[in-house]
Coordinates of C-alpha atoms and ligand atoms in Angstrom, one line a residue:
X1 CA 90.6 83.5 94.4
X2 CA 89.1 86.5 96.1
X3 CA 87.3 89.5 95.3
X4 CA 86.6 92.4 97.2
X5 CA 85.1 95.7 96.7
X6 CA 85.0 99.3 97.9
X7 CA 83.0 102.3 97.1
X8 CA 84.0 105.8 95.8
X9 CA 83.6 108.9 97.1
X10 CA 82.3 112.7 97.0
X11 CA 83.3 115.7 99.0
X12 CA 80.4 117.0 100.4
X13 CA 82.9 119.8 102.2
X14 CA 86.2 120.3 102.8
X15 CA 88.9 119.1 100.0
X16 CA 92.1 121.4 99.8
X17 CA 91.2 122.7 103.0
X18 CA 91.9 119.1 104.2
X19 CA 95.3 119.3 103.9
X20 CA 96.0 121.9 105.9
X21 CA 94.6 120.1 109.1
X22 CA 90.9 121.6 108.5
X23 CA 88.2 119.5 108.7
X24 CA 86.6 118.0 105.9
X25 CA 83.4 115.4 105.1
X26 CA 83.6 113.2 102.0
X27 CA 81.0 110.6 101.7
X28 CA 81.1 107.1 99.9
X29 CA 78.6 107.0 97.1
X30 CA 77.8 103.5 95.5
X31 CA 79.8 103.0 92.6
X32 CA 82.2 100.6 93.3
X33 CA 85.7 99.5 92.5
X34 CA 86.3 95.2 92.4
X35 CA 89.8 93.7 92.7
X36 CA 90.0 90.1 92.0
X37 CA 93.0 88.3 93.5
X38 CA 94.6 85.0 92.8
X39 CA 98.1 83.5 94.5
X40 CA 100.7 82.4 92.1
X41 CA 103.1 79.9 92.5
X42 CA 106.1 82.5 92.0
X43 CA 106.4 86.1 93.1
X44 CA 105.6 88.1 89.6
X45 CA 102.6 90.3 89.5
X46 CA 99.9 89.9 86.7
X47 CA 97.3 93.0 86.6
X48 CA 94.5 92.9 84.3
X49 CA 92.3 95.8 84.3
X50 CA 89.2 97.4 82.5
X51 CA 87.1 100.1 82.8
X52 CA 89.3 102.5 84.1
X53 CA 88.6 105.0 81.5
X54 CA 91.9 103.3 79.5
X55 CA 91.4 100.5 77.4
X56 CA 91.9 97.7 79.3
X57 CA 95.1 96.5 79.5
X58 CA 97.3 93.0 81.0
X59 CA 100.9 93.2 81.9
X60 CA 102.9 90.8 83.9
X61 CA 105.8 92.2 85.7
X62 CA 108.4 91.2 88.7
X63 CA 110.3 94.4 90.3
X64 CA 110.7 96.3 87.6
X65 CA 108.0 97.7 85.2
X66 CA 110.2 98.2 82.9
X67 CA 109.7 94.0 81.7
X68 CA 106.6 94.6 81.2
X69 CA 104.8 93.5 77.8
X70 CA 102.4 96.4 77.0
X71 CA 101.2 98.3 74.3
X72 CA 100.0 101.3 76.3
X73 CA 102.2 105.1 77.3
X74 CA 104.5 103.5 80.6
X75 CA 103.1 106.6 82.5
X76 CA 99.3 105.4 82.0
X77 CA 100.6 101.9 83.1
X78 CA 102.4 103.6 85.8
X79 CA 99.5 105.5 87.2
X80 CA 96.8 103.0 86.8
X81 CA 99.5 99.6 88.3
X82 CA 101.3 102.2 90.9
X83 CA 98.2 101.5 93.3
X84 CA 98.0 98.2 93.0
X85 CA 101.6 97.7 93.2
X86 CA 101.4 99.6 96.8
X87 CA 98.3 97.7 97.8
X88 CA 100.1 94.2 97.0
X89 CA 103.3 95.7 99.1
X90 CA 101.0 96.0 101.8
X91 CA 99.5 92.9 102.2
X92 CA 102.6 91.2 101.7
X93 CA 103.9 92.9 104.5
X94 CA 100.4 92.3 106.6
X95 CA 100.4 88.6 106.6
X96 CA 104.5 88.4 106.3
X97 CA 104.6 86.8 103.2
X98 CA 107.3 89.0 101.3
X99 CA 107.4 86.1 98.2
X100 CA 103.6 86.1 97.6
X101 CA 102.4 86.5 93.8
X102 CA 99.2 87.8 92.7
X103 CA 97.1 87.7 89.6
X104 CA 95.1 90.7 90.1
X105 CA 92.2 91.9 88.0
X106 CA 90.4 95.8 88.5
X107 CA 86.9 96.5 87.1
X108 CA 86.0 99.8 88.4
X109 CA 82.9 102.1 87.7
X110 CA 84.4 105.2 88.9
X111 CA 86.1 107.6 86.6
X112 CA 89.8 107.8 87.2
X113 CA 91.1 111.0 88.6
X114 CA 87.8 112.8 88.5
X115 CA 87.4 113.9 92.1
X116 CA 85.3 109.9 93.1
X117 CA 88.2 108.3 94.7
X118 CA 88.9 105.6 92.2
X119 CA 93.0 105.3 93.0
X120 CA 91.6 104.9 96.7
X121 CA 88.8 102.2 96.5
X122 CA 91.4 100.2 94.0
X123 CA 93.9 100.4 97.2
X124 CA 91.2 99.5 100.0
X125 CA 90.2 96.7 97.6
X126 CA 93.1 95.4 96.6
X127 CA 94.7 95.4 100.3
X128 CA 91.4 93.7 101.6
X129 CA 91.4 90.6 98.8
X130 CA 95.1 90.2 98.7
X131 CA 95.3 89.7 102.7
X132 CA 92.2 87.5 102.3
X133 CA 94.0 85.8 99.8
X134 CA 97.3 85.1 101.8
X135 CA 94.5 84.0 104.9
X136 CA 94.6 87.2 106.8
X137 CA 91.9 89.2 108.0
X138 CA 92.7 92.8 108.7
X139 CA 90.3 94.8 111.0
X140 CA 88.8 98.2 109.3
X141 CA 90.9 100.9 110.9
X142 CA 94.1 99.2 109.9
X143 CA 93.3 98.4 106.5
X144 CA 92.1 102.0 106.1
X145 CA 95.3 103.3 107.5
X146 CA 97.7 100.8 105.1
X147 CA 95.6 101.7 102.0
X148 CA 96.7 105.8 103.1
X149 CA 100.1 104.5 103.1
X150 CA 99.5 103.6 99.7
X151 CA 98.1 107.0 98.5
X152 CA 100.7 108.7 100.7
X153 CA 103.5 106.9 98.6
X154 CA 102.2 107.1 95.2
X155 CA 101.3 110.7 95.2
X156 CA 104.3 111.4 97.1
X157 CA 103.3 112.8 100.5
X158 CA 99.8 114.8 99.3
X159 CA 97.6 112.8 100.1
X160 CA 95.0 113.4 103.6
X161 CA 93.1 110.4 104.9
X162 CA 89.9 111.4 103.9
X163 CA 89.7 109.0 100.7
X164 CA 90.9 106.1 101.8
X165 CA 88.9 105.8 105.6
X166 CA 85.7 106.9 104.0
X167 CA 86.0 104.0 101.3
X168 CA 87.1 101.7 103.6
X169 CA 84.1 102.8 106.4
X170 CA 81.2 103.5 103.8
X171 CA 79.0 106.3 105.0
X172 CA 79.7 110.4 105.5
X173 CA 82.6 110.5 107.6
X174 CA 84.5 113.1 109.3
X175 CA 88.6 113.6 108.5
X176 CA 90.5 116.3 110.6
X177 CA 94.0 115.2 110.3
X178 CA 94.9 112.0 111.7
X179 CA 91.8 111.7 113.6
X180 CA 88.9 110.0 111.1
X181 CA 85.6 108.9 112.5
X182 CA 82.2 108.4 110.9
X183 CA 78.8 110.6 110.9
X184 CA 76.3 107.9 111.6
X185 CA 73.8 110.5 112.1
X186 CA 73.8 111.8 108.7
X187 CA 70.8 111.7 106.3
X188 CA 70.4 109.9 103.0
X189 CA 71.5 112.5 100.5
X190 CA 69.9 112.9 96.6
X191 CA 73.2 113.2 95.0
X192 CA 73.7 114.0 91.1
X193 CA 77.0 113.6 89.7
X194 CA 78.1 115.8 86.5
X195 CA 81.3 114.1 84.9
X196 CA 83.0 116.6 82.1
X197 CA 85.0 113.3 81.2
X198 CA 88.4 115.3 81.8
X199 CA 90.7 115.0 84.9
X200 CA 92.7 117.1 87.2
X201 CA 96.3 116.6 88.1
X202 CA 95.9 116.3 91.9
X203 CA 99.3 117.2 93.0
X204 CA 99.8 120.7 90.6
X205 CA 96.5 121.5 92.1
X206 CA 97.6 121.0 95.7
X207 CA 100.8 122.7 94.9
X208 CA 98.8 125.7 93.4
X209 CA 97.0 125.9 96.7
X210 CA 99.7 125.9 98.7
X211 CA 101.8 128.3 97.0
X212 CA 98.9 130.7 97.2
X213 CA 98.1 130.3 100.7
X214 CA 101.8 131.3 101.5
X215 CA 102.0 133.9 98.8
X216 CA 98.6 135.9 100.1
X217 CA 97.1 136.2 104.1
X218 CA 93.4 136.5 102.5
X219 CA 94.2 132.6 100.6
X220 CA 95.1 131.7 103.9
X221 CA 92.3 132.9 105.3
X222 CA 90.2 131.6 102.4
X223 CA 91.7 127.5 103.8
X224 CA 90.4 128.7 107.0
X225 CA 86.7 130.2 105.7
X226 CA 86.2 126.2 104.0
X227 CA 86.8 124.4 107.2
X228 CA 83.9 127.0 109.3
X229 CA 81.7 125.8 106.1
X230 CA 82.7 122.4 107.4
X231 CA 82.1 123.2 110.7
X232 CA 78.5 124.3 110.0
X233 CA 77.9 122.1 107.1
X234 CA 78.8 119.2 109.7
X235 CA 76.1 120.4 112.1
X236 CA 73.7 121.0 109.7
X237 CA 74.2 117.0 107.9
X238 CA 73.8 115.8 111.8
X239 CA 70.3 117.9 111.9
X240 CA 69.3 116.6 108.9
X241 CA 69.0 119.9 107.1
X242 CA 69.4 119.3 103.4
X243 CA 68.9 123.0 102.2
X244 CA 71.2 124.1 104.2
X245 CA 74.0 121.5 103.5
X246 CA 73.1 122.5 100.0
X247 CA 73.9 126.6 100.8
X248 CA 77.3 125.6 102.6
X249 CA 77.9 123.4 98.9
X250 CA 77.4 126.5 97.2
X251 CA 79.6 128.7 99.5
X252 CA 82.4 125.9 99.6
X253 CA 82.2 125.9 95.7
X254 CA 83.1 129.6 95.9
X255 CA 85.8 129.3 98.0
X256 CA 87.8 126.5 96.0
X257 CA 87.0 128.9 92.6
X258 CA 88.7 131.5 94.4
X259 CA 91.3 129.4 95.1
X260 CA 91.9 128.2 91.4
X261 CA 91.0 125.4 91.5
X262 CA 87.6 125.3 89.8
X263 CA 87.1 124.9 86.0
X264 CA 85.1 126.6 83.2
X265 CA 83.6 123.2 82.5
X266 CA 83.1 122.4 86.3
X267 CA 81.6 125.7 86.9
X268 CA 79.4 125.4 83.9
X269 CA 78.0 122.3 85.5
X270 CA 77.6 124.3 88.7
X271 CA 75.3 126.9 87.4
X272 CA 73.5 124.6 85.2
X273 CA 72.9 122.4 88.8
X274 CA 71.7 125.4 90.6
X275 CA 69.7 126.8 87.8
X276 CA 67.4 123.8 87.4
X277 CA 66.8 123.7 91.2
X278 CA 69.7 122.2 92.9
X279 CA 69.5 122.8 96.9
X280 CA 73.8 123.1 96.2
X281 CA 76.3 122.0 94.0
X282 CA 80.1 122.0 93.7
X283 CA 83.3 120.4 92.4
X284 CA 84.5 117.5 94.2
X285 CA 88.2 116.1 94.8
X286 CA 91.0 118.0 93.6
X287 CA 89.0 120.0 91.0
X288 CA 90.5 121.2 87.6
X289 CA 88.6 119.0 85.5
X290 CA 86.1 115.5 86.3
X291 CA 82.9 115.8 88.6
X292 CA 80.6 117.9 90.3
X293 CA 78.1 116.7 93.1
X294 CA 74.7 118.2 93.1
X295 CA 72.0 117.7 96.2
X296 CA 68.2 117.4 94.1
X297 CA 65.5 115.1 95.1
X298 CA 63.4 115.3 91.6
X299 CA 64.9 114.5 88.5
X300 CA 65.7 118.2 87.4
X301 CA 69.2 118.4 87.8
X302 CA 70.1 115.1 86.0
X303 CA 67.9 116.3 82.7
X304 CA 69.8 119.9 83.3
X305 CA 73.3 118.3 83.1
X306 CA 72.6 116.1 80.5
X307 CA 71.6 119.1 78.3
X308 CA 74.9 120.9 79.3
X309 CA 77.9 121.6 76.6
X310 CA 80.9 119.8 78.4
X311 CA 78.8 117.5 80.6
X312 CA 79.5 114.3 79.6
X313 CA 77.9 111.9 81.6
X314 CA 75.4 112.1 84.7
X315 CA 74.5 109.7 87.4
X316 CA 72.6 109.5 90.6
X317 CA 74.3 108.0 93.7
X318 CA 73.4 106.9 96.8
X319 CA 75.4 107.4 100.2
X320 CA 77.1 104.0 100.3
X321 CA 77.0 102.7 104.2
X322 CA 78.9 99.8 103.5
X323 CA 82.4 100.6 102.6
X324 CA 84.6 97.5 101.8
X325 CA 83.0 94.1 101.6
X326 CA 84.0 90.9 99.9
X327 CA 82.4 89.8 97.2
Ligands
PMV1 O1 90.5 114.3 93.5 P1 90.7 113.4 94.7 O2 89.5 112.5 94.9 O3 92.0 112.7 94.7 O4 90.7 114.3 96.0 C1 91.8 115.2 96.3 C2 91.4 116.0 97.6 C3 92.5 116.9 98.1 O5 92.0 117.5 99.3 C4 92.8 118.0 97.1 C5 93.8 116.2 98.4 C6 93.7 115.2 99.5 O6 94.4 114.2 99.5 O7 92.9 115.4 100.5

């Protein structure tokens, strides 16, 4: 049996923007996603999982989901078992053992679909304890790169790299396209995380941007005006300037409302953020609905957002240097 772990994530910058080749700087915040993996002696799958903001649920399943046993709406099953189904294709296909069954169990402490990267640290995690489990040991840049394979599949080509390496790595990174490398310069960061308990639907949202950023030159030019905030907002991380990481937050917050891709809910928690002293705050991930990230070092913010209609749960993380580690 082996167990493995990897972080979630916030976007300090860049998200959208991401896709269209700008840069962009997420950084893994320690709450943590835990596969459990066990070789069976045929070739069916068993996932158990809990806390993923569903019920819990077990199923057992060969090829087809279809045999599975499960009291649960097949498109929950599908969402929550579609990453874990990719990340068990992949290490079957890492240590060449195509036959290999799994018991696999999730516990996760980041909120599905809310912007932290919880579909990305269950692939990370799952790829890293199911290779351990079959006796392989895959370096960091590969494993990062399968569990993007994973995402890339699933959400059916919209997916950027940034999740997956900076789960995998730990620490602020830095994604431009293919090319993914870590900040190891960057400051610890006083994050606050507002949760409105909703979610977005990633791909709509993506799709929203794009159609906008062909429809109008000025959304096009908005795609562009996020990466020069990650441009400076990279700089200013490296000099250790949290106030003004905390302006370019604001400023990239404005640029993804104009976009669409803000919500009342989100932008409530905004204000409220900024109003009790936040040095920046915006939406993180795809947006629509789920989290905010906040930068305050006193315990402002956190009172703030717990006091704010919508807001339905607030925690404080830390920048996670760790990334994936077994357990
Ligand atoms: O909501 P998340 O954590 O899945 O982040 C989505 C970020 C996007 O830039 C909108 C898409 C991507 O894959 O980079």
């Amino acid at each position: 049996m082996t167990t493995s772990s990897a972080p979630g994530k916030v976007y300090l910058f860049g998200e959208h923007a991401v896709v269209y080749g700008e840069p962009a700087v997420p950084c893994a915040v320690g709450r943590r996603a835990s596969v459990t993996v066990e070789e069976r002696d045929d070739d069916r799958l068993r996932v158990e999982a809990e806390d993923l903001s569903l019920d819990g649920f077990a199923i057992t399943y060969g090829d087809d989901l279809e045999e599975a046993d499960v009291n649960v709406p097949a498109d929950l099953v599908e969402a929550a078992t579609g990453y874990v189904d990719g990340a068990v294709a992949q290490a079957r296909d890492a240590a060449d053992a195509p036959d290999a069954g799994f018991n696999v169990s999730i516990e996760s402490a980041i909120p599905l679909g809310a912007g932290l990267g919880s579909s990305a640290a269950v692939a990370v995690a799952g790829i890293d304890a199911a290779t351990r489990e079959l006796g392989v040991e895959l370096d960091r840049e590969e494993l990062a790169d399968r569990a993007y394979q994973v995402e890339y599949e699933v959400q059916e080509g919209q997916a950027s790299r940034a999740d997956t390496f900076c789960s995998t790595m730990g620490g602020a990174v830095r994604v431009e396209g293919d090319d993914c490398r870590r900040i190891d310069d960057a400051p610890e960061l006083p994050f606050v995380v507002g949760y409105d308990g909703g979610a977005g639907n990633t791909g709509e949202l993506v799709a929203t941007v794009r159609d906008l950023r062909e429809t109008y030159g000025f959304a096009a030019d908005t795609v562009e005006a996020i990466g020069d905030v990650v441009r400076t907002g990279e700089h200013a991380l490296r000099e250790g300037d949290v106030e003004e990481v905390g302006r370019l937050m604001n400023f990239n917050h404005g640029l993804l409302s104009a976009l669409g891709v803000s919500s009342r809910s989100l932008d409530t928690m905004v204000w409220a953020a900024r109003d009790a002293g936040a040095d920046g705050a915006k939406l993180t991930g795809a947006g629509g609905g789920g989290c905010i990230v906040a930068l305050d070092e006193t315990e402002g913010v956190e009172t703030a957002l717990n006091y704010t209609p919508g807001c339905e749960e607030t925690f404080r993380a830390e920048l996670d240097t760790e990334g994936v580690r077994v357990e």
